Every structure is written in C-alpha cells, then in structure tokens.
C-alpha cells in the first residue's frame, strides 16, 4: 500500500540549521525509512532565493521518500496541511538589544506562526520549536493556537540531553548507549539543569558511579548548560548540525517511542508536575509511545536538584511574565 506523504513544514529553511536538517528529513531520518514526506519551506522574502537553492540540491539527491518541496514566505500557506512543524527561524539577538526587545521581536514571528498553525495545519500537527528563546517562543505560538491541543507544542532540549550523555560517557569511560534516564529540566538556557541522579550507566546509578559532587556542580552542569556559548565562541556561529540532529531525534522519538526502561528530555507544557507551574513550557523527563508523550512521574527530587530546577523554572516564569506584559500571550 502506498502511504500518504507526511507534510513537514520547516521555518528558517535557508538558515544554518535548515541546511543541516532538510536532507535528513528527506532521507527518512525524521519519521522513518518507510515514511514519504513533502517539505514545506517557510522563509522571509529575503531567504526565499537561498531556500530555492537548497530545494534544487534536495532534488539533486533523488531521495525516494521526498514527494515534493514547496517554498513560501507566508506562514498561512507554509503551514497549510502541516502534520509536523519545525519552527527553526527566529530573530537572533543583535548588538545592544535588550532581552525584552528580543522577546518582542520573536513574538512578531511566533505569534503569527502559531495562528497560522491554528487555522491551517492538519488536525494531528506536532510542533517543535528550535528557534531561541525556544521554550518561550513555543509558549507564544501555543497561546496563539487555542484550537490545537496545548501538548502538541514542544521546545527543544534534546541537544542539551545529547550533550549531557556524551559528557557523562566521557567522564565515566562508558558508551552513550549504556546511559539511560538522564534528564534536562527547565529552560534551554544557561539555567537548565542536567540531572544524573536518576540516570543509570549499564544498570548502575550514574551519580554513584561518578561519586563526585564537585565535578557535577563545577564541571558537568556548567559544561552542558554553557555548551551553546562555547560552540559559538569556537565556531564563530551557533551549533547547527548538532541542533539539526537533536531536532531529528526529538521528533523521531516523539513519533516512534522511547525504548523500554528509558526516557528522553522534551520541553513540554507543564501539568504542574514537580512543582513546575502549569502551562510553562519546561523540560521534563518524558516517555513516548504511539505519537504521545507522558511526563515521568514519581521521581524523588533531592535538595541539590530542587534548587536548580526551581532556578530554571523561575527564569521561565519571568520570560512568561515578560511576554504576557508585551501582550504576546
Ligand atoms: N533549541 C536549541 O537547542 C537550539 C540550538 C541551536 C540553535 N538554536 C536556535 O535556532 C535558531 C536558528 O539557528 P540558525 O543557526 O539556523 O540561524 P540562521 O540565522 O542561520 O537561520 C535562521 C533563518 O530563519 C529565517 N527566518 C527569520 N525569520 C523568519 C520567519 N519569520 N519565518 C521564516 N523564517 C525566518 C532567516 O531568514 C534565516 O534563514 C536560532 O534562534 C538559534 O539560536 C536553538
Ligand atoms: O543559538 C544559541 O544561542 C545557542 C544554542 O541554543 C545552543 O544551545 O547551541
């Protein structure tokens, strides 16, 4: 039986992450090796020509799963019939720009995109926001889409999760696939909290294997939380291939499920779990199955973790209050 192609809308398609992302979507890494896709690329008018160039290259790959590419500069058209929305395009912080200015500029992008999703996307739309500040941009888009179930709006912390896996594997001389149940809590920002207290390495408690709270506090957490800035410093540009890879992982896991005994980290609307105020889009440990996710319940949160989760959640609440003050939600 021939499957109906899945419509995947990618915003910021002509950007760095877009260039690293589109070829992997088209080759089946996002949804599966047997799932045909149609790409809908959304750019601002100045980005359309470059997106056309990328589309030419996608054509030149002759990907069997790629059933069409359309390019738009109007979100209402870009999200028409979208089953998956990858919201990558965002306004970067310019020199001299205050935080409020950045939130306002991104509100001008994510509010109309949320409304376009509300009015034009397919009923089963799943949204991943990558563009920073990702959690709050997701909140803005979600607030503009009252007819779409709130839980379909998610923000990317999978890159942080993957970064933490590698740091922990390198510290303990283990392999990333031996590590399970790691969690990123809170905001995709320097306040995020990578938590290894419930993680396991080859079946043993990771915190006990590491047994070095100073390394945890002074090396592991800041290395993971500030990795984005370190990449910018080294590369002169923000992470692109690793961010695209994490976006692929996020959606693939959401659609295809977490492995038994493991979980992943996703920024999702809080249901009040772990004291995170309801509605904030915060990173949690989640399991996924049949295209749905659930926040892992019942974890004991020690004092060390509690203070760090609270600090990151407080930052999210501040961002929410700021965008509320700007009338964006
Ligand atoms: N969540 C994460 O883990 C993570 C990791 C890395 C980067 N990021 C963020 O991802 C975003 C994109 O990064 P990049 O390196 O691809 O940036 P980039 O500047 O290379 O590309 C951004 C693209 O978005 C386009 N764009 C801007 N406004 C748009 C709009 N309204 N509609 C459609 N397209 C629009 C631009 O024209 C540009 O082509 C940034 O905000 C970056 O900070 C997030
Ligand atoms: O784009 C950035 O500011 C950094 C990015 O969010 C990252 O974590 O690599």
mmCIF file of C-alpha atoms and ligand atoms in Angstrom:
data_model
loop_
_atom_site.group_PDB
_atom_site.id
_atom_site.type_symbol
_atom_site.label_atom_id
_atom_site.label_comp_id
_atom_site.label_asym_id
_atom_site.label_seq_id
_atom_site.Cartn_x
_atom_site.Cartn_y
_atom_site.Cartn_z
ATOM 1 C CA UNK A 1 0.000 0.000 0.000
ATOM 2 C CA UNK A 2 1.321 3.480 -0.835
ATOM 3 C CA UNK A 3 1.450 5.715 2.211
ATOM 4 C CA UNK A 4 0.207 9.287 2.078
ATOM 5 C CA UNK A 5 3.197 11.623 2.441
ATOM 6 C CA UNK A 6 3.553 13.451 5.742
ATOM 7 C CA UNK A 7 3.704 17.240 5.347
ATOM 8 C CA UNK A 8 6.674 18.677 7.224
ATOM 9 C CA UNK A 9 6.908 22.468 7.480
ATOM 10 C CA UNK A 10 10.340 23.873 8.303
ATOM 11 C CA UNK A 11 10.722 27.563 9.115
ATOM 12 C CA UNK A 12 14.084 29.257 8.704
ATOM 13 C CA UNK A 13 14.707 26.723 5.968
ATOM 14 C CA UNK A 14 17.530 28.748 4.404
ATOM 15 C CA UNK A 15 19.440 29.087 7.668
ATOM 16 C CA UNK A 16 22.310 27.049 9.038
ATOM 17 C CA UNK A 17 20.178 24.551 10.926
ATOM 18 C CA UNK A 18 17.792 24.301 7.983
ATOM 19 C CA UNK A 19 20.652 23.295 5.710
ATOM 20 C CA UNK A 20 21.717 20.539 8.098
ATOM 21 C CA UNK A 21 18.135 19.402 8.730
ATOM 22 C CA UNK A 22 16.341 19.200 5.406
ATOM 23 C CA UNK A 23 18.461 16.473 3.839
ATOM 24 C CA UNK A 24 17.991 14.220 6.837
ATOM 25 C CA UNK A 25 14.217 14.727 6.837
ATOM 26 C CA UNK A 26 14.136 13.904 3.139
ATOM 27 C CA UNK A 27 16.228 10.770 3.606
ATOM 28 C CA UNK A 28 13.860 9.328 6.216
ATOM 29 C CA UNK A 29 15.626 10.072 9.499
ATOM 30 C CA UNK A 30 12.851 12.217 10.961
ATOM 31 C CA UNK A 31 9.900 9.887 10.667
ATOM 32 C CA UNK A 32 11.214 6.550 9.463
ATOM 33 C CA UNK A 33 12.736 4.842 6.464
ATOM 34 C CA UNK A 34 9.303 3.914 5.068
ATOM 35 C CA UNK A 35 7.537 7.270 5.509
ATOM 36 C CA UNK A 36 7.268 9.532 2.442
ATOM 37 C CA UNK A 37 7.436 13.275 3.142
ATOM 38 C CA UNK A 38 6.520 16.539 1.466
ATOM 39 C CA UNK A 39 8.590 19.515 2.551
ATOM 40 C CA UNK A 40 7.060 22.948 3.013
ATOM 41 C CA UNK A 41 9.822 25.502 3.473
ATOM 42 C CA UNK A 42 8.941 28.797 5.119
ATOM 43 C CA UNK A 43 11.279 31.765 4.899
ATOM 44 C CA UNK A 44 11.141 35.516 4.997
ATOM 45 C CA UNK A 45 11.149 37.059 1.497
ATOM 46 C CA UNK A 46 14.934 37.691 1.631
ATOM 47 C CA UNK A 47 15.502 33.993 2.412
ATOM 48 C CA UNK A 48 13.393 32.562 -0.388
ATOM 49 C CA UNK A 49 16.107 32.513 -3.062
ATOM 50 C CA UNK A 50 18.528 30.629 -0.831
ATOM 51 C CA UNK A 51 15.724 28.196 0.078
ATOM 52 C CA UNK A 52 15.173 27.650 -3.652
ATOM 53 C CA UNK A 53 18.846 26.760 -3.968
ATOM 54 C CA UNK A 54 18.562 24.228 -1.165
ATOM 55 C CA UNK A 55 15.462 22.788 -2.832
ATOM 56 C CA UNK A 56 17.470 22.338 -6.037
ATOM 57 C CA UNK A 57 20.064 20.381 -4.078
ATOM 58 C CA UNK A 58 17.357 18.287 -2.434
ATOM 59 C CA UNK A 59 16.059 17.455 -5.923
ATOM 60 C CA UNK A 60 19.571 16.505 -6.933
ATOM 61 C CA UNK A 61 19.748 13.917 -4.163
ATOM 62 C CA UNK A 62 16.837 11.954 -5.751
ATOM 63 C CA UNK A 63 15.607 10.881 -2.314
ATOM 64 C CA UNK A 64 12.969 8.180 -2.888
ATOM 65 C CA UNK A 65 10.922 9.344 0.132
ATOM 66 C CA UNK A 66 10.778 13.004 -0.903
ATOM 67 C CA UNK A 67 7.466 13.560 -2.675
ATOM 68 C CA UNK A 68 7.519 17.338 -3.072
ATOM 69 C CA UNK A 69 9.054 20.647 -1.984
ATOM 70 C CA UNK A 70 7.171 23.941 -1.788
ATOM 71 C CA UNK A 71 8.575 27.266 -0.665
ATOM 72 C CA UNK A 72 6.596 30.048 0.990
ATOM 73 C CA UNK A 73 7.049 33.419 2.616
ATOM 74 C CA UNK A 74 3.536 33.428 4.078
ATOM 75 C CA UNK A 75 3.001 31.347 7.247
ATOM 76 C CA UNK A 76 -0.659 30.763 6.384
ATOM 77 C CA UNK A 77 0.431 28.929 3.247
ATOM 78 C CA UNK A 78 3.542 27.383 4.793
ATOM 79 C CA UNK A 79 1.533 25.598 7.494
ATOM 80 C CA UNK A 80 -1.343 24.516 5.211
ATOM 81 C CA UNK A 81 -1.956 20.839 5.979
ATOM 82 C CA UNK A 82 1.236 20.520 8.057
ATOM 83 C CA UNK A 83 1.495 17.347 10.138
ATOM 84 C CA UNK A 84 4.854 18.310 11.633
ATOM 85 C CA UNK A 85 6.087 21.877 12.170
ATOM 86 C CA UNK A 86 9.753 22.527 12.873
ATOM 87 C CA UNK A 87 9.974 26.164 13.953
ATOM 88 C CA UNK A 88 13.638 26.958 13.465
ATOM 89 C CA UNK A 89 13.679 30.504 12.090
ATOM 90 C CA UNK A 90 13.991 33.123 14.823
ATOM 91 C CA UNK A 91 15.333 36.561 15.396
ATOM 92 C CA UNK A 92 18.877 36.419 16.795
ATOM 93 C CA UNK A 93 19.915 38.853 19.499
ATOM 94 C CA UNK A 94 21.511 41.863 17.824
ATOM 95 C CA UNK A 95 24.116 44.096 19.422
ATOM 96 C CA UNK A 96 22.570 46.383 22.019
ATOM 97 C CA UNK A 97 19.270 44.501 22.022
ATOM 98 C CA UNK A 98 17.687 44.059 25.449
ATOM 99 C CA UNK A 99 16.016 40.812 26.484
ATOM 100 C CA UNK A 100 12.581 42.425 26.199
ATOM 101 C CA UNK A 101 13.392 43.570 22.634
ATOM 102 C CA UNK A 102 14.411 40.031 21.722
ATOM 103 C CA UNK A 103 11.223 38.548 23.153
ATOM 104 C CA UNK A 104 9.153 41.168 21.342
ATOM 105 C CA UNK A 105 10.935 40.575 18.009
ATOM 106 C CA UNK A 106 10.364 36.833 18.343
ATOM 107 C CA UNK A 107 6.767 37.424 19.325
ATOM 108 C CA UNK A 108 6.378 39.033 15.908
ATOM 109 C CA UNK A 109 7.439 35.702 14.376
ATOM 110 C CA UNK A 110 5.930 33.056 16.660
ATOM 111 C CA UNK A 111 2.525 34.645 17.281
ATOM 112 C CA UNK A 112 1.538 34.741 13.582
ATOM 113 C CA UNK A 113 3.066 31.303 13.055
ATOM 114 C CA UNK A 114 1.012 29.927 15.971
ATOM 115 C CA UNK A 115 -2.126 31.468 14.469
ATOM 116 C CA UNK A 116 -1.285 30.018 11.053
ATOM 117 C CA UNK A 117 -0.873 26.584 12.659
ATOM 118 C CA UNK A 118 -4.202 27.045 14.429
ATOM 119 C CA UNK A 119 -6.001 27.980 11.224
ATOM 120 C CA UNK A 120 -4.305 25.863 8.572
ATOM 121 C CA UNK A 121 -2.330 22.895 9.932
ATOM 122 C CA UNK A 122 -3.582 19.304 9.890
ATOM 123 C CA UNK A 123 -5.514 18.093 12.943
ATOM 124 C CA UNK A 124 -2.615 15.905 14.053
ATOM 125 C CA UNK A 125 0.047 18.678 13.888
ATOM 126 C CA UNK A 126 3.068 18.208 16.146
ATOM 127 C CA UNK A 127 5.227 21.286 16.710
ATOM 128 C CA UNK A 128 8.858 21.504 17.758
ATOM 129 C CA UNK A 129 10.276 24.960 18.440
ATOM 130 C CA UNK A 130 14.039 25.204 17.960
ATOM 131 C CA UNK A 131 14.429 28.977 17.472
ATOM 132 C CA UNK A 132 15.555 30.735 20.649
ATOM 133 C CA UNK A 133 14.400 31.508 23.259
ATOM 134 C CA UNK A 134 12.832 28.147 22.374
ATOM 135 C CA UNK A 135 10.659 27.479 25.433
ATOM 136 C CA UNK A 136 9.086 30.927 25.450
ATOM 137 C CA UNK A 137 8.730 31.059 21.669
ATOM 138 C CA UNK A 138 6.832 27.761 21.954
ATOM 139 C CA UNK A 139 4.611 29.332 24.603
ATOM 140 C CA UNK A 140 3.860 32.296 22.327
ATOM 141 C CA UNK A 141 2.990 30.024 19.388
ATOM 142 C CA UNK A 142 0.875 27.770 21.583
ATOM 143 C CA UNK A 143 -1.067 30.698 23.049
ATOM 144 C CA UNK A 144 -1.895 31.844 19.514
ATOM 145 C CA UNK A 145 -3.315 28.407 18.655
ATOM 146 C CA UNK A 146 -6.213 27.843 21.063
ATOM 147 C CA UNK A 147 -7.830 25.199 18.831
ATOM 148 C CA UNK A 148 -4.745 22.970 18.833
ATOM 149 C CA UNK A 149 -4.207 20.809 21.940
ATOM 150 C CA UNK A 150 -1.569 22.620 24.008
ATOM 151 C CA UNK A 151 0.566 19.489 24.400
ATOM 152 C CA UNK A 152 1.360 19.492 20.675
ATOM 153 C CA UNK A 153 3.670 22.480 21.215
ATOM 154 C CA UNK A 154 7.109 21.443 22.395
ATOM 155 C CA UNK A 155 10.525 23.071 22.709
ATOM 156 C CA UNK A 156 13.894 21.514 22.027
ATOM 157 C CA UNK A 157 16.121 20.440 24.902
ATOM 158 C CA UNK A 158 17.266 17.263 23.157
ATOM 159 C CA UNK A 159 20.527 18.922 22.167
ATOM 160 C CA UNK A 160 21.222 19.553 25.860
ATOM 161 C CA UNK A 161 20.245 15.943 26.602
ATOM 162 C CA UNK A 162 22.627 14.618 23.950
ATOM 163 C CA UNK A 163 25.411 16.920 25.164
ATOM 164 C CA UNK A 164 24.927 15.613 28.719
ATOM 165 C CA UNK A 165 25.034 11.985 27.528
ATOM 166 C CA UNK A 166 28.428 12.497 25.918
ATOM 167 C CA UNK A 167 29.904 14.441 28.861
ATOM 168 C CA UNK A 168 28.806 11.697 31.250
ATOM 169 C CA UNK A 169 30.047 8.915 28.970
ATOM 170 C CA UNK A 170 33.439 10.600 28.624
ATOM 171 C CA UNK A 171 33.756 11.126 32.384
ATOM 172 C CA UNK A 172 32.899 7.526 33.236
ATOM 173 C CA UNK A 173 34.606 5.805 30.318
ATOM 174 C CA UNK A 174 31.272 4.379 29.218
ATOM 175 C CA UNK A 175 29.400 4.445 25.981
ATOM 176 C CA UNK A 176 26.409 6.737 25.360
ATOM 177 C CA UNK A 177 24.138 3.793 24.634
ATOM 178 C CA UNK A 178 24.829 2.422 28.132
ATOM 179 C CA UNK A 179 23.344 5.575 29.694
ATOM 180 C CA UNK A 180 19.625 5.698 30.396
ATOM 181 C CA UNK A 181 17.203 8.017 32.193
ATOM 182 C CA UNK A 182 19.173 11.223 32.051
ATOM 183 C CA UNK A 183 17.056 14.374 32.389
ATOM 184 C CA UNK A 184 17.287 18.004 31.364
ATOM 185 C CA UNK A 185 14.973 20.126 33.499
ATOM 186 C CA UNK A 186 13.781 23.686 32.873
ATOM 187 C CA UNK A 187 14.768 26.183 30.222
ATOM 188 C CA UNK A 188 17.001 25.775 27.151
ATOM 189 C CA UNK A 189 19.364 28.369 28.585
ATOM 190 C CA UNK A 190 22.315 28.565 30.911
ATOM 191 C CA UNK A 191 19.972 27.894 33.867
ATOM 192 C CA UNK A 192 18.956 24.447 32.598
ATOM 193 C CA UNK A 193 19.619 21.545 34.953
ATOM 194 C CA UNK A 194 21.084 18.314 33.598
ATOM 195 C CA UNK A 195 20.224 15.690 36.245
ATOM 196 C CA UNK A 196 22.079 12.391 36.609
ATOM 197 C CA UNK A 197 20.594 11.343 39.961
ATOM 198 C CA UNK A 198 18.057 9.041 38.277
ATOM 199 C CA UNK A 199 20.317 8.125 35.384
ATOM 200 C CA UNK A 200 21.853 4.687 35.021
ATOM 201 C CA UNK A 201 25.086 3.620 33.412
ATOM 202 C CA UNK A 202 24.969 -0.038 32.404
ATOM 203 C CA UNK A 203 22.332 -0.550 35.105
ATOM 204 C CA UNK A 204 24.188 1.262 37.925
ATOM 205 C CA UNK A 205 23.115 4.608 39.371
ATOM 206 C CA UNK A 206 25.057 7.282 37.477
ATOM 207 C CA UNK A 207 25.526 9.622 40.457
ATOM 208 C CA UNK A 208 27.013 6.706 42.433
ATOM 209 C CA UNK A 209 29.274 5.734 39.539
ATOM 210 C CA UNK A 210 30.510 9.336 39.262
ATOM 211 C CA UNK A 211 30.573 9.809 43.031
ATOM 212 C CA UNK A 212 31.989 13.320 42.686
ATOM 213 C CA UNK A 213 29.554 16.096 43.549
ATOM 214 C CA UNK A 214 32.185 18.747 42.868
ATOM 215 C CA UNK A 215 32.580 17.524 39.269
ATOM 216 C CA UNK A 216 28.819 17.552 38.942
ATOM 217 C CA UNK A 217 28.425 21.104 40.238
ATOM 218 C CA UNK A 218 31.568 22.710 38.840
ATOM 219 C CA UNK A 219 32.206 20.863 35.590
ATOM 220 C CA UNK A 220 29.336 18.757 34.279
ATOM 221 C CA UNK A 221 26.419 21.137 34.796
ATOM 222 C CA UNK A 222 28.167 24.299 33.519
ATOM 223 C CA UNK A 223 29.747 22.450 30.585
ATOM 224 C CA UNK A 224 26.354 21.197 29.392
ATOM 225 C CA UNK A 225 24.489 24.414 30.193
ATOM 226 C CA UNK A 226 27.023 26.686 28.514
ATOM 227 C CA UNK A 227 27.881 24.422 25.598
ATOM 228 C CA UNK A 228 25.925 26.548 23.133
ATOM 229 C CA UNK A 229 28.021 29.609 24.009
ATOM 230 C CA UNK A 230 31.239 27.538 23.836
ATOM 231 C CA UNK A 231 30.323 26.379 20.316
ATOM 232 C CA UNK A 232 29.628 29.961 19.237
ATOM 233 C CA UNK A 233 32.994 31.009 20.679
ATOM 234 C CA UNK A 234 34.824 28.187 18.871
ATOM 235 C CA UNK A 235 32.953 28.123 15.575
ATOM 236 C CA UNK A 236 32.021 31.766 15.265
ATOM 237 C CA UNK A 237 28.455 30.585 14.639
ATOM 238 C CA UNK A 238 25.912 28.726 16.726
ATOM 239 C CA UNK A 239 25.599 24.953 16.660
ATOM 240 C CA UNK A 240 23.842 23.878 13.510
ATOM 241 C CA UNK A 241 24.490 20.220 12.643
ATOM 242 C CA UNK A 242 24.141 19.095 16.258
ATOM 243 C CA UNK A 243 20.982 21.197 16.649
ATOM 244 C CA UNK A 244 19.526 19.702 13.463
ATOM 245 C CA UNK A 245 20.455 16.233 14.720
ATOM 246 C CA UNK A 246 18.685 16.900 18.012
ATOM 247 C CA UNK A 247 15.565 18.125 16.189
ATOM 248 C CA UNK A 248 15.547 14.868 14.216
ATOM 249 C CA UNK A 249 15.963 12.887 17.462
ATOM 250 C CA UNK A 250 13.197 14.847 19.230
ATOM 251 C CA UNK A 251 10.558 14.263 16.570
ATOM 252 C CA UNK A 252 11.677 10.694 15.819
ATOM 253 C CA UNK A 253 11.359 9.773 19.495
ATOM 254 C CA UNK A 254 8.001 11.574 19.838
ATOM 255 C CA UNK A 255 6.595 9.685 16.849
ATOM 256 C CA UNK A 256 8.290 6.324 17.287
ATOM 257 C CA UNK A 257 8.561 5.944 21.081
ATOM 258 C CA UNK A 258 11.211 5.744 23.789
ATOM 259 C CA UNK A 259 12.949 2.437 24.450
ATOM 260 C CA UNK A 260 11.704 0.309 27.349
ATOM 261 C CA UNK A 261 13.297 1.434 30.594
ATOM 262 C CA UNK A 262 14.498 4.741 29.188
ATOM 263 C CA UNK A 263 13.190 8.261 28.768
ATOM 264 C CA UNK A 264 14.179 11.433 26.984
ATOM 265 C CA UNK A 265 14.016 15.192 27.670
ATOM 266 C CA UNK A 266 11.496 17.458 25.975
ATOM 267 C CA UNK A 267 10.284 20.985 26.665
ATOM 268 C CA UNK A 268 6.538 20.465 27.130
ATOM 269 C CA UNK A 269 3.657 22.392 28.713
ATOM 270 C CA UNK A 270 3.743 21.660 32.438
ATOM 271 C CA UNK A 271 0.762 19.919 34.013
ATOM 272 C CA UNK A 272 2.032 21.036 37.421
ATOM 273 C CA UNK A 273 4.332 18.022 37.835
ATOM 274 C CA UNK A 274 7.357 18.503 40.125
ATOM 275 C CA UNK A 275 6.052 21.910 41.222
ATOM 276 C CA UNK A 276 6.540 23.493 37.781
ATOM 277 C CA UNK A 277 3.666 25.970 37.332
ATOM 278 C CA UNK A 278 1.027 24.656 34.961
ATOM 279 C CA UNK A 279 1.365 25.925 31.402
ATOM 280 C CA UNK A 280 5.065 26.840 31.453
ATOM 281 C CA UNK A 281 6.912 25.059 28.661
ATOM 282 C CA UNK A 282 9.637 23.416 30.673
ATOM 283 C CA UNK A 283 11.934 20.486 30.027
ATOM 284 C CA UNK A 284 10.956 17.263 31.791
ATOM 285 C CA UNK A 285 11.790 13.574 31.615
ATOM 286 C CA UNK A 286 9.238 12.083 29.229
ATOM 287 C CA UNK A 287 8.393 8.701 27.793
ATOM 288 C CA UNK A 288 6.742 8.479 24.395
ATOM 289 C CA UNK A 289 4.501 5.887 22.805
ATOM 290 C CA UNK A 290 2.151 5.859 19.806
ATOM 291 C CA UNK A 291 2.909 9.501 18.995
ATOM 292 C CA UNK A 292 2.131 10.755 22.516
ATOM 293 C CA UNK A 293 4.361 11.673 25.411
ATOM 294 C CA UNK A 294 3.926 11.490 29.169
ATOM 295 C CA UNK A 295 5.919 13.240 31.875
ATOM 296 C CA UNK A 296 7.664 10.614 34.025
ATOM 297 C CA UNK A 297 6.061 10.700 37.466
ATOM 298 C CA UNK A 298 7.172 9.891 40.979
ATOM 299 C CA UNK A 299 10.886 10.757 40.869
ATOM 300 C CA UNK A 300 12.417 11.773 44.182
ATOM 301 C CA UNK A 301 13.966 15.205 43.804
ATOM 302 C CA UNK A 302 16.833 15.800 46.226
ATOM 303 C CA UNK A 303 17.844 19.214 47.570
ATOM 304 C CA UNK A 304 20.676 19.614 45.073
ATOM 305 C CA UNK A 305 18.265 19.091 42.180
ATOM 306 C CA UNK A 306 15.365 21.024 43.687
ATOM 307 C CA UNK A 307 17.294 24.291 43.922
ATOM 308 C CA UNK A 308 18.498 24.007 40.330
ATOM 309 C CA UNK A 309 15.112 23.045 38.878
ATOM 310 C CA UNK A 310 13.495 25.919 40.770
ATOM 311 C CA UNK A 311 16.040 28.434 39.449
ATOM 312 C CA UNK A 312 15.484 27.449 35.830
ATOM 313 C CA UNK A 313 11.706 27.364 36.245
ATOM 314 C CA UNK A 314 11.840 30.837 37.849
ATOM 315 C CA UNK A 315 13.566 32.086 34.698
ATOM 316 C CA UNK A 316 10.823 30.548 32.557
ATOM 317 C CA UNK A 317 8.186 32.242 34.704
ATOM 318 C CA UNK A 318 9.997 35.575 34.246
ATOM 319 C CA UNK A 319 10.050 35.105 30.465
ATOM 320 C CA UNK A 320 6.364 34.198 30.511
ATOM 321 C CA UNK A 321 5.571 37.314 32.550
ATOM 322 C CA UNK A 322 7.599 39.452 30.139
ATOM 323 C CA UNK A 323 5.760 38.171 27.052
ATOM 324 C CA UNK A 324 2.464 38.499 28.895
ATOM 325 C CA UNK A 325 3.380 42.115 29.626
ATOM 326 C CA UNK A 326 4.046 42.623 25.924
ATOM 327 C CA UNK A 327 0.608 41.216 25.070
ATOM 328 C CA UNK A 328 2.152 38.246 23.240
ATOM 329 C CA UNK A 329 0.258 35.604 25.206
HETATM 330 N N1 LIG B 1 16.987 24.837 20.989
HETATM 331 C C1 LIG B 1 18.252 24.600 20.655
HETATM 332 O O1 LIG B 1 18.867 23.662 21.189
HETATM 333 C C2 LIG B 1 18.985 25.438 19.626
HETATM 334 C C3 LIG B 1 20.282 25.068 19.239
HETATM 335 C C4 LIG B 1 20.945 25.825 18.272
HETATM 336 C C5 LIG B 1 20.330 26.948 17.725
HETATM 337 N N2 LIG B 1 19.087 27.278 18.153
HETATM 338 C C6 LIG B 1 18.390 28.443 17.592
HETATM 339 O O2 LIG B 1 17.855 28.109 16.313
HETATM 340 C C7 LIG B 1 17.616 29.295 15.564
HETATM 341 C C8 LIG B 1 18.106 29.150 14.135
HETATM 342 O O3 LIG B 1 19.506 28.979 14.108
HETATM 343 P P1 LIG B 1 20.307 29.044 12.733
HETATM 344 O O4 LIG B 1 21.727 28.813 13.089
HETATM 345 O O5 LIG B 1 19.664 28.174 11.705
HETATM 346 O O6 LIG B 1 20.096 30.580 12.363
HETATM 347 P P2 LIG B 1 20.277 31.294 10.932
HETATM 348 O O7 LIG B 1 20.333 32.753 11.224
HETATM 349 O O8 LIG B 1 21.352 30.642 10.146
HETATM 350 O O9 LIG B 1 18.910 30.969 10.175
HETATM 351 C C9 LIG B 1 17.681 31.476 10.592
HETATM 352 C C10 LIG B 1 16.796 31.536 9.371
HETATM 353 O O10 LIG B 1 15.492 31.884 9.799
HETATM 354 C C11 LIG B 1 14.950 32.732 8.829
HETATM 355 N N3 LIG B 1 13.814 33.452 9.420
HETATM 356 C C12 LIG B 1 13.857 34.563 10.199
HETATM 357 N N4 LIG B 1 12.606 34.960 10.483
HETATM 358 C C13 LIG B 1 11.766 34.081 9.897
HETATM 359 C C14 LIG B 1 10.361 33.965 9.814
HETATM 360 N N5 LIG B 1 9.556 34.852 10.381
HETATM 361 N N6 LIG B 1 9.842 32.946 9.096
HETATM 362 C C15 LIG B 1 10.627 32.053 8.495
HETATM 363 N N7 LIG B 1 11.976 32.118 8.509
HETATM 364 C C16 LIG B 1 12.539 33.117 9.205
HETATM 365 C C17 LIG B 1 16.108 33.618 8.385
HETATM 366 O O11 LIG B 1 15.871 34.214 7.133
HETATM 367 C C18 LIG B 1 17.240 32.588 8.346
HETATM 368 O O12 LIG B 1 17.349 31.992 7.063
HETATM 369 C C19 LIG B 1 18.302 30.415 16.370
HETATM 370 O O13 LIG B 1 17.316 31.071 17.130
HETATM 371 C C20 LIG B 1 19.244 29.661 17.300
HETATM 372 O O14 LIG B 1 19.533 30.388 18.457
HETATM 373 C C21 LIG B 1 18.401 26.546 19.076
HETATM 374 O O1 LIG B 2 21.950 29.749 19.448
HETATM 375 C C1 LIG B 2 22.377 29.786 20.613
HETATM 376 O O2 LIG B 2 22.355 30.805 21.332
HETATM 377 C C2 LIG B 2 22.974 28.541 21.225
HETATM 378 C C3 LIG B 2 22.090 27.350 21.063
HETATM 379 O O3 LIG B 2 20.854 27.495 21.695
HETATM 380 C C4 LIG B 2 22.789 26.105 21.566
HETATM 381 O O4 LIG B 2 22.423 25.582 22.619
HETATM 382 O O5 LIG B 2 23.727 25.660 20.894
#
